[in-house]
Structure formats: C-alpha cells, structure tokens
Coordinates of C-alpha atoms in Angstrom, one line a residue:
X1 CA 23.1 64.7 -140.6
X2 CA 23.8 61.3 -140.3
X3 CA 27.9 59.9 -139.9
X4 CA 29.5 56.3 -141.0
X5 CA 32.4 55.4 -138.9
X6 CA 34.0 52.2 -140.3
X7 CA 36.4 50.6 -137.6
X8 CA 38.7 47.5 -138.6
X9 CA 40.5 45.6 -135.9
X10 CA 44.1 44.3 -136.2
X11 CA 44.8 40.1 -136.4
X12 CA 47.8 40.0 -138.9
X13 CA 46.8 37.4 -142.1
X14 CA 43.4 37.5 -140.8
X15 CA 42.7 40.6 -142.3
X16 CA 42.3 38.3 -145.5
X17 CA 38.5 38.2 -144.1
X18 CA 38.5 41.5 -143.5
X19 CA 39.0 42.3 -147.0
X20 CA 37.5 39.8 -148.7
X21 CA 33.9 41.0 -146.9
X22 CA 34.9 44.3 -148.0
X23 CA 35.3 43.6 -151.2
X24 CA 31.5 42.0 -151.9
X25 CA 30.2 44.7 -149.9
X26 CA 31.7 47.3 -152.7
X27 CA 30.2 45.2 -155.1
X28 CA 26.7 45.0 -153.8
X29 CA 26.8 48.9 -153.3
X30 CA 27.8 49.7 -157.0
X31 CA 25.0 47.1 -157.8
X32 CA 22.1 48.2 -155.5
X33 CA 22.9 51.8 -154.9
X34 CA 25.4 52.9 -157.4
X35 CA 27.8 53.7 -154.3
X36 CA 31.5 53.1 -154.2
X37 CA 32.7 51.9 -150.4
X38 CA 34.9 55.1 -149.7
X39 CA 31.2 57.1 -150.4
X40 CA 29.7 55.9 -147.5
X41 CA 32.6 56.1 -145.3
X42 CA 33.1 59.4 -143.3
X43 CA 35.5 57.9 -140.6
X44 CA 38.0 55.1 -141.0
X45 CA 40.1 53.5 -138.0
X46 CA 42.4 51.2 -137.8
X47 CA 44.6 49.1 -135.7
X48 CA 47.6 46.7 -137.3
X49 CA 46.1 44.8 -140.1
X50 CA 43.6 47.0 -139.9
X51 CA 45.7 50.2 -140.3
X52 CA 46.5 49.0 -143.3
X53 CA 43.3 48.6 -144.6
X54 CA 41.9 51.8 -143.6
X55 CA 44.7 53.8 -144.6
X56 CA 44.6 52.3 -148.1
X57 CA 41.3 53.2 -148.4
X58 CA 41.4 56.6 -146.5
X59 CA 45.0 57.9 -148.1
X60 CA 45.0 55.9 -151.7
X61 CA 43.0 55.6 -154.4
X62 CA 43.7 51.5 -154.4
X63 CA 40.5 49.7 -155.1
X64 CA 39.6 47.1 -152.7
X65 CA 39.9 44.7 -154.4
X66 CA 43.9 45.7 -155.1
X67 CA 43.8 46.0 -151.3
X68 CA 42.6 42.2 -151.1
X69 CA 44.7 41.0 -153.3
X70 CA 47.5 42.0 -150.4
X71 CA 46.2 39.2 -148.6
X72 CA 47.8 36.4 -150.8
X73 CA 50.1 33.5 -150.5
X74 CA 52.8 35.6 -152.9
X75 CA 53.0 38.7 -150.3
X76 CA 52.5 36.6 -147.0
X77 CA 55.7 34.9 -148.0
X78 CA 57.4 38.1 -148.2
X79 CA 56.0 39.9 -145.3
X80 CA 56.7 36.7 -142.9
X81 CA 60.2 35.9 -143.1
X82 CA 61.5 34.1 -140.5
X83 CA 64.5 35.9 -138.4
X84 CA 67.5 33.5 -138.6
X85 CA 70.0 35.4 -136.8
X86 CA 72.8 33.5 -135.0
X87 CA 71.9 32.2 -131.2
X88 CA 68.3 33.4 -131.6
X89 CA 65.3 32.0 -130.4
X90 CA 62.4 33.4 -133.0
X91 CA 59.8 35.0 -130.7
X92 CA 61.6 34.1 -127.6
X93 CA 64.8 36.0 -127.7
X94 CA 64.2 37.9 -130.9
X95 CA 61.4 38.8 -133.1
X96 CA 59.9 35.9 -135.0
X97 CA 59.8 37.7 -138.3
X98 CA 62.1 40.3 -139.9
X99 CA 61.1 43.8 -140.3
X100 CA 62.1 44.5 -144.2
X101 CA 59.5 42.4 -145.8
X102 CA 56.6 44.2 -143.9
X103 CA 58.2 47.2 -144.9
X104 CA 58.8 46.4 -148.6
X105 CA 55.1 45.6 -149.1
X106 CA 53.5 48.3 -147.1
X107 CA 56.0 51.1 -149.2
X108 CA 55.2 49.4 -152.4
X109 CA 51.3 49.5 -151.6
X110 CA 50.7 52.9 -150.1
X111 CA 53.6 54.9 -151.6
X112 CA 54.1 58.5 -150.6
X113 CA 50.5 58.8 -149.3
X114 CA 50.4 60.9 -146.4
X115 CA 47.3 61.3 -143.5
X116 CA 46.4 64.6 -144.9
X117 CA 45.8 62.6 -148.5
X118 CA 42.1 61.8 -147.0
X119 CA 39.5 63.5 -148.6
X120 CA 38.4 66.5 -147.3
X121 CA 35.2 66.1 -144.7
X122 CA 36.3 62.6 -143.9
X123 CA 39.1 61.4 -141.5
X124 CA 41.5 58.6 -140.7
X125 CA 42.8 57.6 -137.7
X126 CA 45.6 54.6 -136.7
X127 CA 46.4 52.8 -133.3
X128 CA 50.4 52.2 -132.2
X129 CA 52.0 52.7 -128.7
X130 CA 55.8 54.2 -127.3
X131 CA 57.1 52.3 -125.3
X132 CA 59.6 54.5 -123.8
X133 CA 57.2 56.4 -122.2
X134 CA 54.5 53.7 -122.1
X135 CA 52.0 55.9 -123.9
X136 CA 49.3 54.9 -126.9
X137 CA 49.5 56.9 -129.8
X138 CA 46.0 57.6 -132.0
X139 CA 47.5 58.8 -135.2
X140 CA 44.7 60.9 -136.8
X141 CA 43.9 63.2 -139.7
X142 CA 41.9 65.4 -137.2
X143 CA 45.5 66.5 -135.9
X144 CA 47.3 69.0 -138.3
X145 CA 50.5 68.1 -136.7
X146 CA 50.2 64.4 -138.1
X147 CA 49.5 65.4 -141.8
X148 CA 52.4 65.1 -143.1
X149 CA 53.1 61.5 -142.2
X150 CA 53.7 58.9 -144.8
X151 CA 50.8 56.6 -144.3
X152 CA 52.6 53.4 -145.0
X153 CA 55.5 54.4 -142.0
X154 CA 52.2 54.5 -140.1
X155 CA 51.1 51.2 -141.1
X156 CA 54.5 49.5 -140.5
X157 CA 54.4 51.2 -136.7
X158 CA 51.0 50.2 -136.0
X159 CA 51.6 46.6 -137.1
X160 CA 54.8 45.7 -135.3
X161 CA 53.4 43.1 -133.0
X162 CA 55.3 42.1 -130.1
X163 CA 57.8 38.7 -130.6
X164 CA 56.3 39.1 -134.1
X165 CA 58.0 41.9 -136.0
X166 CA 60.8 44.4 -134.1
X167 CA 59.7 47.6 -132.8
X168 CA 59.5 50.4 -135.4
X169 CA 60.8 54.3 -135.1
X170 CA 59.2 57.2 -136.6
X171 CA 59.6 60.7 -135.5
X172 CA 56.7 62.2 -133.9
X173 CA 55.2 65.2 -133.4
X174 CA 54.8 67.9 -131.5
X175 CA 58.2 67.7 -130.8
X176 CA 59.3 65.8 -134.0
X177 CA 61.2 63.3 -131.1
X178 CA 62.4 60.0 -132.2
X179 CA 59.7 57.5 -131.0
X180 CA 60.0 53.8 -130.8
X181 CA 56.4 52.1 -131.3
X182 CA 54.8 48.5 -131.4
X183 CA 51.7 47.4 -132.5
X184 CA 48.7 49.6 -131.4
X185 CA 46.8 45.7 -130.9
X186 CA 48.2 46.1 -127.3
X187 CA 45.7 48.7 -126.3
X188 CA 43.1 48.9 -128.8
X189 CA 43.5 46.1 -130.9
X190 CA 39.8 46.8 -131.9
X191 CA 39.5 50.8 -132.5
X192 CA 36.2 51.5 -132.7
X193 CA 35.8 53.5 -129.4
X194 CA 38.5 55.6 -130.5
X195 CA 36.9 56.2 -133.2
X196 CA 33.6 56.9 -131.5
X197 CA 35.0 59.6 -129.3
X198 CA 36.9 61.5 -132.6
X199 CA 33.4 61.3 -134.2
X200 CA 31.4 62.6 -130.8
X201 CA 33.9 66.0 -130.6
X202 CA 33.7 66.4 -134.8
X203 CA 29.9 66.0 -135.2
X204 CA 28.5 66.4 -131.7
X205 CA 25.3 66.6 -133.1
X206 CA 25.4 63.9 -135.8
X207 CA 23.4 60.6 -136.3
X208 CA 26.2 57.9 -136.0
X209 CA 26.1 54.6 -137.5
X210 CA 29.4 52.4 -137.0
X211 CA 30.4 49.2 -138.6
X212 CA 32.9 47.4 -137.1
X213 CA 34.8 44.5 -138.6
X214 CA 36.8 41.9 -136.6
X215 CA 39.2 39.5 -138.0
X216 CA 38.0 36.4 -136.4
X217 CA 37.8 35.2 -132.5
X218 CA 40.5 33.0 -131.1
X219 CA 39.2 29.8 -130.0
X220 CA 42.2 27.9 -128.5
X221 CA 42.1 27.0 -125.2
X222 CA 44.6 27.7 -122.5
X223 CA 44.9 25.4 -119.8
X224 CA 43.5 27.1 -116.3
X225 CA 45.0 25.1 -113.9
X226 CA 48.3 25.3 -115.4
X227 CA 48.3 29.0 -115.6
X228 CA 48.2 29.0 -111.4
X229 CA 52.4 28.4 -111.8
X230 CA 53.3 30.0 -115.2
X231 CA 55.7 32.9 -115.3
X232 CA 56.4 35.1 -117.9
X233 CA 58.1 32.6 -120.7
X234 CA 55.3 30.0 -120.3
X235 CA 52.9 32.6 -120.4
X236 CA 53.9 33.4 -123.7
X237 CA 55.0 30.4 -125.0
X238 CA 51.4 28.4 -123.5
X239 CA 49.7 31.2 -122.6
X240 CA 49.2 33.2 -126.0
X241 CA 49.6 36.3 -123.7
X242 CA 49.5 38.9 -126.5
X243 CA 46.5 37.1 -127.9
X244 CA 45.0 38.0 -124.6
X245 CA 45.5 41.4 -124.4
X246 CA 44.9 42.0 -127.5
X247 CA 41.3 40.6 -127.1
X248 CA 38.5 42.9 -128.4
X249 CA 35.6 42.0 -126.8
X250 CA 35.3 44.6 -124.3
X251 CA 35.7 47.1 -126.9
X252 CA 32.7 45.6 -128.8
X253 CA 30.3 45.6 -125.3
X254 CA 31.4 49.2 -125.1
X255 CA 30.8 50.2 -128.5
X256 CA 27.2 48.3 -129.2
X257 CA 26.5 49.8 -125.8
X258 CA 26.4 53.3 -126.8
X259 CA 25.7 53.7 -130.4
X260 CA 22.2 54.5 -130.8
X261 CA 20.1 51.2 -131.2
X262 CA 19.9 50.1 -134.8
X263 CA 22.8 51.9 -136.0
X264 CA 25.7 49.4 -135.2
X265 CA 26.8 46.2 -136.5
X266 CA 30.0 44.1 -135.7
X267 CA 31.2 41.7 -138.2
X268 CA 32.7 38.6 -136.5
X269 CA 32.9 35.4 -135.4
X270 CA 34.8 32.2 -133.6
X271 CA 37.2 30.7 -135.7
X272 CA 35.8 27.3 -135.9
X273 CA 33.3 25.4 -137.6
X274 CA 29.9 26.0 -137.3
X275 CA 26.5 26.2 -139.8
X276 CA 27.5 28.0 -142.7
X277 CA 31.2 27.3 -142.2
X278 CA 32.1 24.0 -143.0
X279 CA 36.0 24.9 -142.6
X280 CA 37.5 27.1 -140.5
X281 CA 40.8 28.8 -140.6
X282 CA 43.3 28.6 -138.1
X283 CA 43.3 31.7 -135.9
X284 CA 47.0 32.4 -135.7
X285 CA 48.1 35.8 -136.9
X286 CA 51.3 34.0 -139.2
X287 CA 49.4 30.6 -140.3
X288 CA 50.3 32.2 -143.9
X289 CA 49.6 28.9 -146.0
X290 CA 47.8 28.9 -149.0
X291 CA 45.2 26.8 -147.7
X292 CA 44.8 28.9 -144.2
X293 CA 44.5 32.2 -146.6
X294 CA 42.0 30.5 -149.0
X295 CA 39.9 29.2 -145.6
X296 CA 40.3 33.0 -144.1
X297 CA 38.6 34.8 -147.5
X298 CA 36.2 31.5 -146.6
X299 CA 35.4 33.5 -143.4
X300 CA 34.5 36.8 -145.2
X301 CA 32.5 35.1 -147.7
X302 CA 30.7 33.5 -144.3
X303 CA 30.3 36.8 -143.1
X304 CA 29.1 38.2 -146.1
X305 CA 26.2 35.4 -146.5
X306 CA 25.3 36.5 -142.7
X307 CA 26.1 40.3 -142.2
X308 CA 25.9 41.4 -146.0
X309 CA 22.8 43.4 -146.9
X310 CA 22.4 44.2 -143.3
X311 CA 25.8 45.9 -143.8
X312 CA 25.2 47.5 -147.4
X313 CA 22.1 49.0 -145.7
X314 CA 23.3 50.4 -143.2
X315 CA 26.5 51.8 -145.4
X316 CA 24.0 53.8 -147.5
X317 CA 22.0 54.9 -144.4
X318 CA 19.1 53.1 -145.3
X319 CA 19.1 50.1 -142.4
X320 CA 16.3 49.7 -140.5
X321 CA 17.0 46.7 -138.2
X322 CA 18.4 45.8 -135.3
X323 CA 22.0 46.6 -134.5
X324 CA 23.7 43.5 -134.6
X325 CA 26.9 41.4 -132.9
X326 CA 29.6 38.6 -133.9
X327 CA 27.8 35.3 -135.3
X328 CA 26.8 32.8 -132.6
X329 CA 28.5 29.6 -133.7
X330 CA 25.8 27.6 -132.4
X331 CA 23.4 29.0 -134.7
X332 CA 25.6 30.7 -137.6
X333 CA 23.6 33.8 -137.6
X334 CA 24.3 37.5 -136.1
X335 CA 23.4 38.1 -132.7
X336 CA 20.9 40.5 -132.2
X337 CA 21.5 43.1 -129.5
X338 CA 18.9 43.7 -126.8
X339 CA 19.8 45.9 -124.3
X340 CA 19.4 44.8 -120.4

C-alpha cells in the first residue's frame, strides 16, 4: 500500500506558482494516465496560501484550474486593500491590509464546505496558531471534533499573517472557546512534517511518497552588520522578521531526510533569475501587480519544465528516480538528494 501526501507551503500571491504548476500537472495526468489530481492525492496540507489550496481541493469539487484562476490581478485587488484608518501606520501600528476582502473571496470560493467534506480515505489538514495561549493549531480531518468547520473560516485563520491582515476568531473545539488565531506561517509555514507525522499514525505500515510545493525562496538580503543594533521596529521594518520565521528550509532538510529515498520531491526555487527563468518575480507576499502575477505563474511554468514528469510520476506511483530538492539557480535544474 503505497500513500501520496501533497504538502503546499504558505507565501501569500505566490501561491500563483503554486497553482499554476498544479494546474499542468492535472493536465499531464489526464493525458498520460487518465488521472485527475485529487486521485492521486491521499493527504493534503496546508499552511496560509496554501490552506487555501488544499482545502479547495480536499473540501470542494473546484477544478484547479478555477482554483488558479484565484490568483489573478481582479481578486488580488480585492483581497489586498490597504487599511486607511485615521492615525494608522499600515503594518506598523495596524495591519497593512483589511480583513473583509480576504474574507469575501475565500466565502465566495469555498462556500459552506466543511473538513469532513473530504472524501472518505483521504484527509486534510491546515496550520494557524492562538495567540492567547501561544499554542499552534493543526486543523485536521483525522479529528472528528474539527468536522464541522467551514473550510473557508479555516482558510481566512490560517492566512492572517502578522502586520498583514488582523487576527481572525473562530470558536474552537473541544471546548467550542472563542480562539483568536494568526497565520499558521509562523510555525510551519511549510507543513509537510506535519503532515508526515498524521500519515505515520494513519498508515504505519504504508509506502509514503510526499510532494511538497513551495512558493518561491526569498532572496533579499538583510544587512548583517546593521542587525548587531536593531530593535524590534527595525527589525521588522529592515529586517523582514516574519519573512524569517517563516522560512521553510529546515522543514524541507527534515522532510527529504526521512522519506524513504526516491519517494520525495520539493518543488522550489530562489526567486531570481537564473537558466530557464529569464524573469523573476518579486518575492513579496502583496507585490499583487499584474506583471508580478503574470512573472509568478512564470515561476510554475519554470517549475513545471524542471519538476514536471518527475512529479506526474511520482503522483501515479510510478517514479523511479531520485528524490529531488528546490532548483539550484546556478544550474536551473532540481537538486538531487544524496544522503551524507
């Protein structure tokens, strides 16, 4: 018995790649195996952009290529609009963005889909975090308690980034207690482990294969010296400091690490030029213009050219290479993973 976990990372409009890659991998299944995405798939996860991905796929029966149409100029414009409140200093003393557009799109998209809407045998699972109690949350089908939870509320919790959006409230079980949450991106802004250790205590004895799909690796540089004397305004202002903890690389390490050689491949790469991408987007989360969203489906047509029958391989359990990493920009190709 052999199990597909498919684990998508958060990154805001970068998950315009995300889909985009997505949606020529359906294509090349329908073509080559007669296989819809959602066949292959027996676990999704996701984390803010990402959430909303994998609920849509897990909880909906959107195709994906509805689900990449999201990722356009029209929506972005609706979803990002900048909080003007008096004496407010977007992103400094107030979120950047207002919450209702996020919300609009998100109810309008997923609808009254709930968790337990997944097809039975498969599962779902989505990252936010309290911050009351300081405590991550891993929303998950695997929990009857969370069935009944509307997948798009989910979604809107799980991408409330910090200085971004405000913090969202859902009531939560066990207790049904009124929880205040932020984007899940602050602890696992890449969800694959989680998903890895779901999959272990479901099919303890299964063959897993896991494809994991970033959004794109931030390249900008902060200034090291400078850092020696910042505090906590400079540190977000220079410092990008949600960008940092939201970085997924150790999560990727982790994951390529203990998934059986062969049977794991992470879509990514650094968000600048490099052979085979003659124009990269920019890797802010809100850089919603219509030429940054036409570079960023760029990226997952990059990705596909790279990763692509690899990844439809692997999809309909049928790979038989090497398990591969993010694109080295030097070379524009996968990195292939050697243990040691």
């Amino acid at each position: 018995m052999s199990k597909l976990i498919l684990s998508l990372d958060g990154g805001g409009i970068r998950g315009a790649a995300t889909t985009q890659f997505l949606t020529h991998v359906e294509k090349a299944l329908q073509e080559k195996h007669q296989k819809s995405l959602r066949d292959c798939v027996d676990f999704y996860a996701g984390t803010s952009t990402g959430s909303l991905i994998a609920l849509a796929l897990a909880t909906t029966d959107m195709g994906i290529q509805d689900i990449n149409k999201l990722y356009s100029y029209a929506n972005a414009k609706k979803i990002f609009i900048e909080n003007r409140g008096a004496f407010e200093l977007d992103g400094i003393n107030a979120p950047k963005y207002e919450a209702k557009g996020k919300t609009d799109i998100l109810k309008k998209s997923l609808g009254q889909a709930k968790i337990k809407d997944v097809p039975e045998g498969k599962h779902i699972l989505a990252i936010t975090y309290g911050v009351e109690k300081h405590r991550p949350h891993v929303i998950k089908s695997t929990r009857s308690e969370f069935h009944n939870l509307l997948s798009y509320q989910v979604a809107d919790a799980s991408s409330a980034g910090p200085t971004y959006f405000p913090t969202q409230v859902m009531n939560l079980p066990p207790d049904n207690e009124q929880t205040w949450l932020i984007d899940g991106g602050v602890v696992a802004n890449n969800p694959t482990m989680c998903a890895i250790a779901e999959a272990c205590r479901l099919w303890p004895d299964a063959n897993r294969r896991v494809l994991s799909i970033g959004t794109g690796t931030q390249t900008r540089k902060i200034n090291g010296p400078d850092s020696r004397s910042w505090g906590a305004l400079q540190w977000m202002l220079k410092g990008c400091i949600i960008d940092v903890l939201s970085d997924e690389k150790v999560v990727a390490y982790q994951a390529i690490t203990i998934t059986p050689l062969g049977n794991y491949i992470r879509v990514n790469a650094e968000m600048r030029t490099q052979p085979g991408l003659d124009k990269a987007p920019d890797d802010a989360m809100d850089d919603i213009s219509q030429t940054n969203i036409k570079r960023l489906k760029g990226m997952g047509d990059f990705w596909y050219s790279q990763y692509g029958e690899a990844v439809v391989e692997l999809l309909n359990d049928s790979y038989n290479g090497p398990s591969l990493d993010r694109i080295d920009a030097t070379t524009g190709q996968p990195i292939q993973y050697k243990p040691g």
